[in-house]
Amino acid sequence: MATKHKQIDVPDKTAEEIDAAEAQIVELSKRIEFYLTEYSVEMLAKKMRENEFVVPSYQRAYTWEDDRKSRFIESLIIGLPVPFLFFWEMPDGKLEIVDGSQRLRAIEEFVLGDFRLGELDGLTALSQFKFSDLSDARRRKINNRSIRGIVLNEHADEQARFDMFDRINTGSKIANKAEVRRGALAGAFMDLIIELSQNDDFSKLAPVSRKEANEREREELIARFFAYGDGLEGYKDRPSEFIFNYVKAMNERFNADATLAATYRESFSKTMAFVASVFPYGFRRNLKGIATPRTRFEAIAIGSKLALEAIPALSAKDVPDVNAWLTSKEFSQVIGSDGANARSRLLHRMNFVKVRLLGQ
């Protein structure tokens, strides 16, 4: 039996709300300037070889295994549709790859390299073939195939680039927010985030899977620690946009004041030492935990930071037993995922921990 969803009565939008929505659409649309392009396989391979296409630092390493490369090349040969490539036009005219680096590197390796196809499901007769093993006619036909691309031009600002990366990656997961932020917002503050994410003590407190580590999850956690810990002014329930703007602004502040790096490093280190002394499992759920849920991290890390700001000399001996509430149903509800990024939920989970650490 189908579940009936209760209809929520929503009042008609006012003229002011409609005007505000229209203004927002216009403002965001101004940042998006792009054009369509189309390249032959031969040209794509050539541009990759000559570094006319740039693989940015935030893109993952060449992770496609041989079987996946073979399946992609097989699809290309038989003419199956290939997803659009996405680029950003750099000031020097080269194109930075936003989405498609794995495909482009597979094409280059096959057409201009020595990649040998594996066992194919459809073109079984082509298994173990290299490009040079094919007939002249077939090589020409493959080289002549084209793949379309979308290029965000050089006039698009950083936020527009980040928006495009974010929306593409919602489905493809080629890169994530932390990886994109690392590449788009290089600077002194971003360098500090990277440095702290590689600290062994922090890695023990905040375990993540190998996959999450490769996707720079610890950088994401630290960016949230600083961004939320400095206050949520201007936060509109959109974490990626808020953190992006925060990191960008902090890069500028760090450039203007070289002493800030030491101040923020000390704040982070002091908080992590406090967490290690007070919370028996760090940010894990239990002794055998191998993951660090973001909402749990935000509650404990930022709650601890706020408690230390209230009482700088606070130590483990001053704190009531955390196990009394750490395993409670109430805390589980506080860090629940429903509406987790709403401003009110963020404030609630941070202050929940702060209040209990202070024994209030």
Coordinates of N, CA, C and O in Angstrom, one line a residue, residues 10-175:
V10 N 1.7 25.7 2.8 CA 2.7 26.8 2.7 C 2.0 28.0 2.2 O 1.3 28.0 1.1
P11 N 2.2 29.1 2.9 CA 1.5 30.4 2.4 C 2.1 30.8 1.1 O 3.2 30.5 0.7
D12 N 1.2 31.5 0.3 CA 1.7 32.0 -1.0 C 2.9 33.0 -0.8 O 3.0 33.7 0.2
K13 N 3.8 33.0 -1.8 CA 4.9 33.8 -1.7 C 4.6 35.3 -1.9 O 3.7 35.6 -2.7
T14 N 5.2 36.1 -1.1 CA 4.9 37.5 -1.2 C 5.7 38.1 -2.4 O 6.6 37.5 -2.9
A15 N 5.3 39.3 -2.8 CA 6.0 40.0 -3.9 C 7.5 40.2 -3.5 O 8.4 40.0 -4.4
E16 N 7.8 40.5 -2.3 CA 9.2 40.7 -1.8 C 10.0 39.4 -1.9 O 11.1 39.4 -2.4
E17 N 9.4 38.2 -1.6 CA 10.1 36.9 -1.7 C 10.3 36.6 -3.1 O 11.4 36.0 -3.4
I18 N 9.4 36.9 -4.0 CA 9.5 36.5 -5.4 C 10.6 37.4 -6.0 O 11.5 36.9 -6.7
D19 N 10.7 38.7 -5.6 CA 11.7 39.6 -6.1 C 13.1 39.1 -5.6 O 14.1 39.2 -6.4
A20 N 13.2 38.7 -4.4 CA 14.4 38.3 -3.8 C 14.9 37.0 -4.5 O 16.1 36.9 -4.8
A21 N 14.0 36.1 -4.8 CA 14.4 34.9 -5.5 C 14.9 35.2 -6.9 O 15.9 34.7 -7.4
E22 N 14.2 36.1 -7.6 CA 14.6 36.5 -9.0 C 16.0 37.2 -8.9 O 16.8 36.9 -9.8
A23 N 16.2 38.0 -8.0 CA 17.5 38.7 -7.9 C 18.6 37.7 -7.6 O 19.7 37.8 -8.2
Q24 N 18.4 36.7 -6.8 CA 19.4 35.6 -6.6 C 19.7 34.9 -7.8 O 20.9 34.5 -8.1
I25 N 18.7 34.5 -8.6 CA 18.9 33.8 -9.9 C 19.7 34.6 -10.8 O 20.7 34.1 -11.4
V26 N 19.4 35.9 -10.9 CA 20.2 36.8 -11.8 C 21.6 36.9 -11.4 O 22.6 36.8 -12.2
E27 N 21.9 37.0 -10.1 CA 23.2 37.2 -9.5 C 24.1 35.9 -9.8 O 25.2 36.0 -10.2
L28 N 23.5 34.8 -9.5 CA 24.2 33.5 -9.7 C 24.5 33.3 -11.2 O 25.5 32.8 -11.6
S29 N 23.5 33.6 -12.0 CA 23.7 33.4 -13.5 C 24.8 34.2 -14.1 O 25.4 33.8 -15.0
K30 N 25.0 35.4 -13.5 CA 26.1 36.2 -14.0 C 27.5 35.6 -13.9 O 28.4 35.9 -14.7
R31 N 27.6 34.7 -12.9 CA 28.9 34.1 -12.7 C 29.2 32.9 -13.7 O 30.3 32.4 -13.8
I32 N 28.2 32.5 -14.4 CA 28.3 31.3 -15.2 C 28.5 31.7 -16.7 O 27.5 32.1 -17.3
E33 N 29.7 31.6 -17.2 CA 30.0 31.9 -18.6 C 30.7 30.7 -19.2 O 31.8 30.4 -18.7
F34 N 30.1 30.1 -20.2 CA 30.8 28.9 -20.8 C 30.5 28.8 -22.3 O 29.7 29.5 -22.8
Y35 N 31.3 27.9 -22.9 CA 31.0 27.6 -24.3 C 31.2 26.2 -24.5 O 31.9 25.4 -23.7
L36 N 30.6 25.7 -25.6 CA 30.7 24.3 -26.0 C 31.9 24.1 -26.9 O 32.2 24.9 -27.7
T37 N 32.5 22.9 -26.8 CA 33.6 22.6 -27.7 C 33.5 21.1 -28.1 O 32.8 20.3 -27.5
E38 N 34.2 20.7 -29.1 CA 34.2 19.3 -29.5 C 35.6 19.0 -30.0 O 36.2 19.7 -30.9
Y39 N 36.2 17.8 -29.6 CA 37.5 17.4 -30.0 C 37.5 16.0 -30.5 O 36.8 15.2 -30.0
S40 N 38.3 15.7 -31.5 CA 38.5 14.4 -31.9 C 39.3 13.6 -30.9 O 40.1 14.2 -30.1
V41 N 39.2 12.3 -30.9 CA 40.0 11.5 -30.0 C 41.5 11.7 -30.3 O 42.3 11.8 -29.3
E42 N 41.9 11.9 -31.5 CA 43.3 12.1 -31.8 C 43.8 13.4 -31.2 O 44.9 13.5 -30.6
M43 N 42.9 14.5 -31.3 CA 43.3 15.8 -30.7 C 43.3 15.7 -29.2 O 44.2 16.3 -28.5
L44 N 42.4 15.0 -28.6 CA 42.4 14.8 -27.1 C 43.7 14.2 -26.6 O 44.3 14.6 -25.7
A45 N 44.1 13.1 -27.3 CA 45.3 12.4 -26.9 C 46.5 13.3 -27.1 O 47.4 13.4 -26.2
K46 N 46.5 14.1 -28.2 CA 47.7 15.0 -28.5 C 47.7 16.1 -27.4 O 48.8 16.4 -26.9
K47 N 46.6 16.7 -27.1 CA 46.6 17.7 -26.1 C 47.0 17.2 -24.7 O 47.7 17.9 -23.9
M48 N 46.6 16.0 -24.4 CA 47.0 15.4 -23.1 C 48.5 15.2 -23.1 O 49.2 15.5 -22.1
R49 N 49.1 14.7 -24.2 CA 50.5 14.4 -24.3 C 51.3 15.7 -24.2 O 52.4 15.7 -23.6
E50 N 50.8 16.8 -24.8 CA 51.5 18.1 -24.8 C 51.2 19.0 -23.6 O 51.6 20.1 -23.6
N51 N 50.4 18.4 -22.7 CA 50.1 19.2 -21.4 C 49.3 20.5 -21.7 O 49.3 21.4 -21.0
E52 N 48.5 20.4 -22.8 CA 47.6 21.5 -23.1 C 46.3 21.4 -22.2 O 45.6 22.4 -22.0
F53 N 46.1 20.2 -21.8 CA 45.0 19.9 -20.7 C 45.7 19.7 -19.4 O 46.6 18.9 -19.3
V54 N 45.3 20.4 -18.4 CA 46.0 20.4 -17.1 C 45.2 19.7 -16.1 O 44.0 20.0 -15.9
V55 N 45.8 18.7 -15.5 CA 45.2 17.9 -14.4 C 45.5 18.7 -13.1 O 46.7 18.7 -12.7
P56 N 44.5 19.3 -12.5 CA 44.8 20.1 -11.3 C 45.2 19.3 -10.1 O 45.0 18.1 -10.0
S57 N 45.8 19.9 -9.1 CA 46.3 19.2 -7.9 C 45.2 18.5 -7.1 O 45.5 17.5 -6.4
Y58 N 44.0 19.1 -7.2 CA 42.9 18.5 -6.4 C 42.3 17.2 -7.0 O 41.5 16.5 -6.4
Q59 N 42.7 16.9 -8.3 CA 42.2 15.7 -8.9 C 42.9 14.5 -8.3 O 44.1 14.6 -8.0
R60 N 42.3 13.4 -8.2 CA 42.9 12.3 -7.6 C 43.9 11.7 -8.6 O 44.0 12.0 -9.8
A61 N 44.8 10.9 -8.1 CA 45.8 10.2 -9.0 C 45.0 9.4 -10.0 O 43.8 9.1 -9.9
Y62 N 45.8 8.9 -11.0 CA 45.2 8.1 -12.0 C 44.8 6.7 -11.4 O 45.6 5.8 -11.2
T63 N 43.5 6.6 -11.1 CA 43.0 5.5 -10.3 C 42.4 4.4 -11.0 O 42.0 3.4 -10.5
W64 N 42.1 4.6 -12.3 CA 41.4 3.6 -13.1 C 42.3 2.4 -13.2 O 43.4 2.5 -13.7
E65 N 41.7 1.2 -12.9 CA 42.4 0.0 -13.1 C 42.3 -0.4 -14.6 O 41.5 0.1 -15.3
D66 N 43.1 -1.4 -15.0 CA 43.2 -1.7 -16.4 C 41.9 -2.2 -17.0 O 41.5 -1.9 -18.1
D67 N 41.1 -2.9 -16.2 CA 39.8 -3.4 -16.6 C 38.9 -2.3 -17.0 O 38.1 -2.3 -18.0
R68 N 38.9 -1.2 -16.1 CA 38.0 -0.1 -16.4 C 38.4 0.7 -17.6 O 37.6 1.2 -18.4
K69 N 39.7 0.9 -17.7 CA 40.3 1.5 -18.9 C 39.8 0.8 -20.2 O 39.4 1.3 -21.2
S70 N 39.9 -0.6 -20.1 CA 39.6 -1.4 -21.3 C 38.1 -1.3 -21.6 O 37.7 -1.2 -22.8
R71 N 37.2 -1.2 -20.6 CA 35.8 -1.1 -20.9 C 35.5 0.2 -21.5 O 34.6 0.4 -22.4
F72 N 36.2 1.3 -21.0 CA 35.9 2.6 -21.6 C 36.4 2.7 -23.0 O 35.7 3.2 -23.9
I73 N 37.6 2.2 -23.3 CA 38.1 2.2 -24.7 C 37.2 1.3 -25.6 O 36.9 1.7 -26.7
E74 N 36.7 0.2 -25.1 CA 35.7 -0.6 -25.9 C 34.5 0.2 -26.2 O 34.0 0.2 -27.4
S75 N 33.9 0.9 -25.2 CA 32.8 1.7 -25.5 C 33.0 2.8 -26.5 O 32.2 3.1 -27.4
L76 N 34.2 3.4 -26.5 CA 34.6 4.4 -27.4 C 34.7 3.8 -28.8 O 34.2 4.4 -29.8
I77 N 35.3 2.6 -29.0 CA 35.5 2.0 -30.3 C 34.1 1.7 -30.9 O 33.9 1.9 -32.1
I78 N 33.2 1.1 -30.1 CA 31.9 0.7 -30.7 C 30.9 1.9 -30.8 O 29.8 1.7 -31.4
G79 N 31.3 3.1 -30.4 CA 30.5 4.2 -30.6 C 29.4 4.5 -29.5 O 28.4 5.2 -29.8
L80 N 29.6 3.9 -28.3 CA 28.6 4.3 -27.3 C 28.8 5.7 -26.8 O 29.9 6.3 -26.9
P81 N 27.7 6.4 -26.4 CA 27.8 7.8 -25.9 C 28.9 7.9 -24.8 O 28.9 7.1 -23.9
V82 N 29.6 9.0 -24.9 CA 30.7 9.3 -23.8 C 30.2 10.5 -23.1 O 29.9 11.5 -23.8
P83 N 30.2 10.6 -21.8 CA 29.8 11.8 -21.1 C 30.7 13.0 -21.5 O 31.8 12.9 -21.9
F84 N 30.1 14.2 -21.4 CA 30.7 15.4 -21.6 C 32.0 15.6 -20.8 O 32.1 15.1 -19.7
L85 N 33.0 16.2 -21.4 CA 34.2 16.6 -20.6 C 33.9 18.1 -20.1 O 33.2 18.8 -20.7
F86 N 34.4 18.4 -18.9 CA 34.3 19.7 -18.4 C 35.7 20.3 -18.1 O 36.5 19.7 -17.5
F87 N 35.8 21.6 -18.5 CA 37.1 22.3 -18.4 C 36.9 23.7 -17.8 O 35.8 24.2 -17.8
W88 N 38.0 24.2 -17.3 CA 38.0 25.7 -17.0 C 39.1 26.3 -17.8 O 40.2 25.8 -17.8
E89 N 38.8 27.4 -18.4 CA 39.8 28.0 -19.3 C 40.8 28.9 -18.4 O 40.3 29.9 -17.8
M90 N 42.0 28.5 -18.4 CA 43.0 29.2 -17.6 C 43.5 30.5 -18.3 O 43.3 30.6 -19.5
P91 N 44.0 31.4 -17.5 CA 44.4 32.7 -18.1 C 45.4 32.5 -19.3 O 45.5 33.3 -20.2
D92 N 46.3 31.4 -19.2 CA 47.2 31.2 -20.3 C 46.7 30.5 -21.5 O 47.4 30.2 -22.4
G93 N 45.4 30.2 -21.5 CA 44.7 29.6 -22.6 C 44.6 28.0 -22.5 O 43.9 27.4 -23.3
K94 N 45.4 27.4 -21.6 CA 45.3 26.0 -21.4 C 44.0 25.7 -20.7 O 43.3 26.6 -20.1
L95 N 43.5 24.5 -20.8 CA 42.3 24.1 -20.2 C 42.5 23.1 -19.0 O 43.1 22.1 -19.1
E96 N 42.0 23.6 -17.8 CA 42.1 22.8 -16.6 C 41.0 21.8 -16.6 O 39.8 22.2 -16.8
I97 N 41.3 20.5 -16.4 CA 40.2 19.5 -16.4 C 39.5 19.5 -15.1 O 40.0 19.3 -14.0
V98 N 38.2 19.7 -15.2 CA 37.3 19.7 -14.1 C 36.7 18.3 -13.9 O 36.7 17.7 -12.8
D99 N 36.3 17.7 -15.0 CA 35.7 16.3 -14.9 C 36.1 15.6 -16.2 O 35.8 16.1 -17.3
G100 N 36.8 14.5 -16.1 CA 37.1 13.7 -17.3 C 38.6 13.3 -17.4 O 39.0 12.8 -18.3
S101 N 39.3 13.6 -16.3 CA 40.8 13.3 -16.3 C 41.1 11.8 -16.5 O 42.0 11.4 -17.2
Q102 N 40.3 11.0 -15.9 CA 40.5 9.5 -16.0 C 40.3 9.1 -17.4 O 41.1 8.3 -18.0
R103 N 39.2 9.6 -18.0 CA 38.9 9.2 -19.4 C 40.0 9.7 -20.4 O 40.5 9.0 -21.3
L104 N 40.4 11.0 -20.2 CA 41.4 11.6 -21.0 C 42.8 10.8 -20.9 O 43.5 10.6 -21.9
R105 N 43.1 10.5 -19.7 CA 44.4 9.8 -19.5 C 44.3 8.4 -20.1 O 45.3 7.8 -20.6
A106 N 43.2 7.7 -20.1 CA 43.0 6.4 -20.7 C 43.1 6.5 -22.2 O 43.8 5.7 -22.9
I107 N 42.6 7.6 -22.8 CA 42.7 7.8 -24.2 C 44.1 8.0 -24.6 O 44.6 7.4 -25.6
E108 N 44.8 8.9 -23.9 CA 46.2 9.1 -24.2 C 47.0 7.8 -24.1 O 47.9 7.5 -25.0
E109 N 46.8 7.1 -23.1 CA 47.6 5.9 -22.9 C 47.4 4.8 -24.0 O 48.3 4.1 -24.4
F110 N 46.1 4.8 -24.5 CA 45.8 3.8 -25.5 C 46.3 4.3 -26.9 O 47.0 3.5 -27.6
V111 N 46.0 5.5 -27.2 CA 46.3 6.0 -28.6 C 47.7 6.3 -28.8 O 48.3 6.0 -29.8
L112 N 48.4 6.9 -27.8 CA 49.8 7.3 -27.9 C 50.8 6.5 -27.1 O 52.0 6.7 -27.2
G113 N 50.2 5.6 -26.3 CA 51.1 4.8 -25.4 C 51.1 3.4 -25.8 O 50.8 3.0 -26.9
D114 N 51.4 2.5 -24.8 CA 51.5 1.1 -25.0 C 50.4 0.3 -24.3 O 50.6 -0.9 -24.0
F115 N 49.3 1.0 -23.9 CA 48.3 0.3 -23.2 C 47.6 -0.9 -24.0 O 47.3 -0.7 -25.2
R116 N 47.6 -2.0 -23.4 CA 47.0 -3.2 -24.1 C 45.7 -3.5 -23.5 O 45.5 -3.6 -22.2
L117 N 44.6 -3.7 -24.3 CA 43.3 -4.0 -23.8 C 43.3 -5.3 -23.1 O 44.0 -6.2 -23.4
G118 N 42.4 -5.4 -22.0 CA 42.3 -6.6 -21.3 C 41.2 -7.5 -21.9 O 40.9 -7.3 -23.1
E119 N 40.6 -8.4 -21.2 CA 39.6 -9.2 -21.7 C 38.3 -8.4 -21.8 O 37.8 -7.9 -20.8
L120 N 37.8 -8.3 -23.0 CA 36.6 -7.5 -23.3 C 35.3 -8.4 -23.3 O 35.4 -9.5 -23.8
D121 N 34.2 -7.8 -22.9 CA 33.0 -8.6 -22.9 C 32.3 -8.6 -24.2 O 31.7 -9.6 -24.6
G122 N 32.4 -7.5 -25.0 CA 31.7 -7.4 -26.3 C 32.7 -7.7 -27.4 O 32.5 -8.7 -28.2
L123 N 33.7 -6.9 -27.5 CA 34.7 -7.1 -28.6 C 35.8 -8.1 -28.2 O 36.9 -7.8 -28.0
T124 N 35.3 -9.3 -28.0 CA 36.3 -10.3 -27.5 C 37.5 -10.5 -28.4 O 38.6 -10.9 -27.9
A125 N 37.3 -10.3 -29.7 CA 38.4 -10.5 -30.7 C 39.5 -9.5 -30.5 O 40.6 -9.6 -31.0
L126 N 39.1 -8.3 -29.8 CA 40.1 -7.3 -29.6 C 40.9 -7.4 -28.3 O 41.7 -6.6 -28.0
S127 N 40.5 -8.4 -27.5 CA 41.2 -8.6 -26.2 C 42.7 -8.7 -26.5 O 43.2 -9.4 -27.4
Q128 N 43.5 -8.0 -25.6 CA 45.0 -8.0 -25.7 C 45.5 -7.2 -26.9 O 46.7 -7.3 -27.1
F129 N 44.7 -6.4 -27.5 CA 45.2 -5.6 -28.6 C 45.7 -4.3 -28.1 O 45.2 -3.7 -27.1
K130 N 46.7 -3.8 -28.7 CA 47.2 -2.4 -28.5 C 46.7 -1.6 -29.7 O 46.3 -2.1 -30.7
F131 N 46.7 -0.3 -29.6 CA 46.2 0.6 -30.7 C 47.0 0.3 -32.0 O 46.4 0.3 -33.1
S132 N 48.3 0.1 -31.8 CA 49.2 -0.2 -33.0 C 48.9 -1.5 -33.7 O 49.2 -1.7 -34.8
D133 N 48.1 -2.4 -33.0 CA 47.8 -3.7 -33.6 C 46.6 -3.6 -34.5 O 46.4 -4.5 -35.3
L134 N 45.8 -2.5 -34.4 CA 44.6 -2.3 -35.2 C 45.0 -1.9 -36.7 O 46.1 -1.5 -36.9
S135 N 44.1 -2.2 -37.6 CA 44.4 -1.8 -39.0 C 44.4 -0.3 -39.1 O 43.9 0.5 -38.2
D136 N 45.1 0.2 -40.2 CA 45.2 1.6 -40.4 C 43.8 2.3 -40.4 O 43.6 3.4 -39.9
A137 N 42.9 1.6 -41.1 CA 41.5 2.2 -41.3 C 40.8 2.3 -39.9 O 40.2 3.3 -39.6
R138 N 41.0 1.3 -39.0 CA 40.3 1.3 -37.7 C 40.9 2.4 -36.9 O 40.2 3.1 -36.1
R139 N 42.3 2.6 -36.9 CA 42.9 3.6 -36.1 C 42.4 5.0 -36.5 O 42.2 5.8 -35.7
R140 N 42.2 5.2 -37.9 CA 41.7 6.5 -38.3 C 40.3 6.7 -37.8 O 39.9 7.8 -37.4
K141 N 39.5 5.7 -37.9 CA 38.1 5.8 -37.4 C 38.0 6.1 -35.9 O 37.2 6.9 -35.5
I142 N 38.9 5.5 -35.1 CA 38.9 5.8 -33.7 C 39.4 7.2 -33.5 O 38.8 8.0 -32.7
N143 N 40.4 7.6 -34.2 CA 41.0 9.0 -34.0 C 40.0 10.0 -34.4 O 40.0 11.1 -33.9
N144 N 39.1 9.7 -35.4 CA 38.1 10.7 -35.9 C 36.9 10.8 -35.0 O 36.1 11.7 -35.2
R145 N 36.7 9.9 -34.1 CA 35.5 10.0 -33.2 C 35.7 11.3 -32.4 O 36.8 11.7 -32.0
S146 N 34.6 11.9 -32.0 CA 34.7 13.1 -31.3 C 34.0 13.0 -29.9 O 33.0 12.2 -29.8
I147 N 34.4 13.9 -29.0 CA 33.8 13.9 -27.7 C 33.6 15.4 -27.4 O 34.4 16.3 -27.6
R148 N 32.4 15.7 -26.9 CA 32.0 17.1 -26.7 C 32.5 17.5 -25.2 O 32.6 16.7 -24.3
G149 N 32.7 18.8 -25.1 CA 33.1 19.4 -23.8 C 32.4 20.7 -23.5 O 31.9 21.4 -24.4
I150 N 32.4 21.1 -22.3 CA 31.9 22.4 -21.8 C 33.1 23.1 -21.1 O 33.7 22.5 -20.3
V151 N 33.3 24.3 -21.5 CA 34.4 25.1 -21.0 C 33.9 26.3 -20.2 O 33.2 27.2 -20.8
L152 N 34.1 26.4 -18.9 CA 33.8 27.6 -18.2 C 34.9 28.5 -18.4 O 36.1 28.2 -18.1
N153 N 34.6 29.7 -18.9 CA 35.7 30.6 -19.4 C 36.4 31.3 -18.2 O 36.0 31.3 -17.1
E154 N 37.5 32.0 -18.6 CA 38.4 32.6 -17.6 C 37.7 33.7 -16.8 O 38.2 34.1 -15.7
H155 N 36.6 34.2 -17.2 CA 35.9 35.3 -16.5 C 35.1 34.8 -15.4 O 34.7 35.6 -14.5
A156 N 34.8 33.5 -15.3 CA 34.1 33.0 -14.2 C 34.9 33.1 -12.9 O 36.1 32.8 -12.9
D157 N 34.3 33.5 -11.8 CA 35.0 33.7 -10.6 C 35.2 32.3 -9.9 O 34.7 31.3 -10.3
E158 N 35.9 32.4 -8.8 CA 36.3 31.1 -8.0 C 35.0 30.4 -7.6 O 35.0 29.2 -7.6
Q159 N 34.0 31.2 -7.1 CA 32.8 30.5 -6.6 C 32.1 29.8 -7.7 O 31.5 28.7 -7.5
A160 N 32.1 30.4 -8.9 CA 31.4 29.8 -10.0 C 32.1 28.4 -10.4 O 31.4 27.4 -10.7
R161 N 33.4 28.5 -10.3 CA 34.2 27.2 -10.6 C 33.8 26.2 -9.6 O 33.6 25.0 -9.9
F162 N 33.8 26.6 -8.3 CA 33.5 25.6 -7.2 C 32.1 25.1 -7.4 O 31.9 23.9 -7.2
D163 N 31.1 25.9 -7.7 CA 29.8 25.5 -7.9 C 29.7 24.4 -9.0 O 29.0 23.4 -8.9
M164 N 30.4 24.7 -10.1 CA 30.4 23.7 -11.2 C 31.0 22.4 -10.8 O 30.5 21.3 -11.0
F165 N 32.2 22.5 -10.1 CA 32.8 21.2 -9.6 C 31.8 20.5 -8.7 O 31.7 19.3 -8.8
D166 N 31.2 21.2 -7.8 CA 30.3 20.6 -6.8 C 29.2 19.9 -7.4 O 28.8 18.8 -7.1
R167 N 28.5 20.6 -8.4 CA 27.3 20.0 -9.0 C 27.7 18.8 -9.9 O 27.0 17.8 -9.9
I168 N 28.8 18.9 -10.6 CA 29.3 17.7 -11.4 C 29.6 16.5 -10.5 O 29.2 15.4 -10.7
N169 N 30.2 16.8 -9.4 CA 30.7 15.7 -8.5 C 29.6 15.1 -7.7 O 29.7 14.1 -7.1
T170 N 28.4 15.8 -7.6 CA 27.3 15.2 -6.9 C 26.9 13.8 -7.5 O 26.6 12.9 -6.7
G171 N 27.1 13.7 -8.8 CA 26.8 12.4 -9.4 C 28.0 11.6 -9.7 O 28.1 10.4 -9.4
S172 N 29.1 12.2 -10.1 CA 30.2 11.4 -10.6 C 31.2 11.1 -9.5 O 32.0 10.1 -9.6
K173 N 31.3 12.0 -8.5 CA 32.3 11.8 -7.4 C 33.7 11.7 -7.9 O 34.6 11.0 -7.3
I174 N 34.0 12.4 -9.0 CA 35.4 12.4 -9.5 C 36.3 13.2 -8.5 O 37.4 12.8 -8.3
A175 N 35.8 14.2 -7.9 CA 36.5 14.9 -6.9 C 35.5 15.4 -5.9 O 34.3 15.5 -6.2

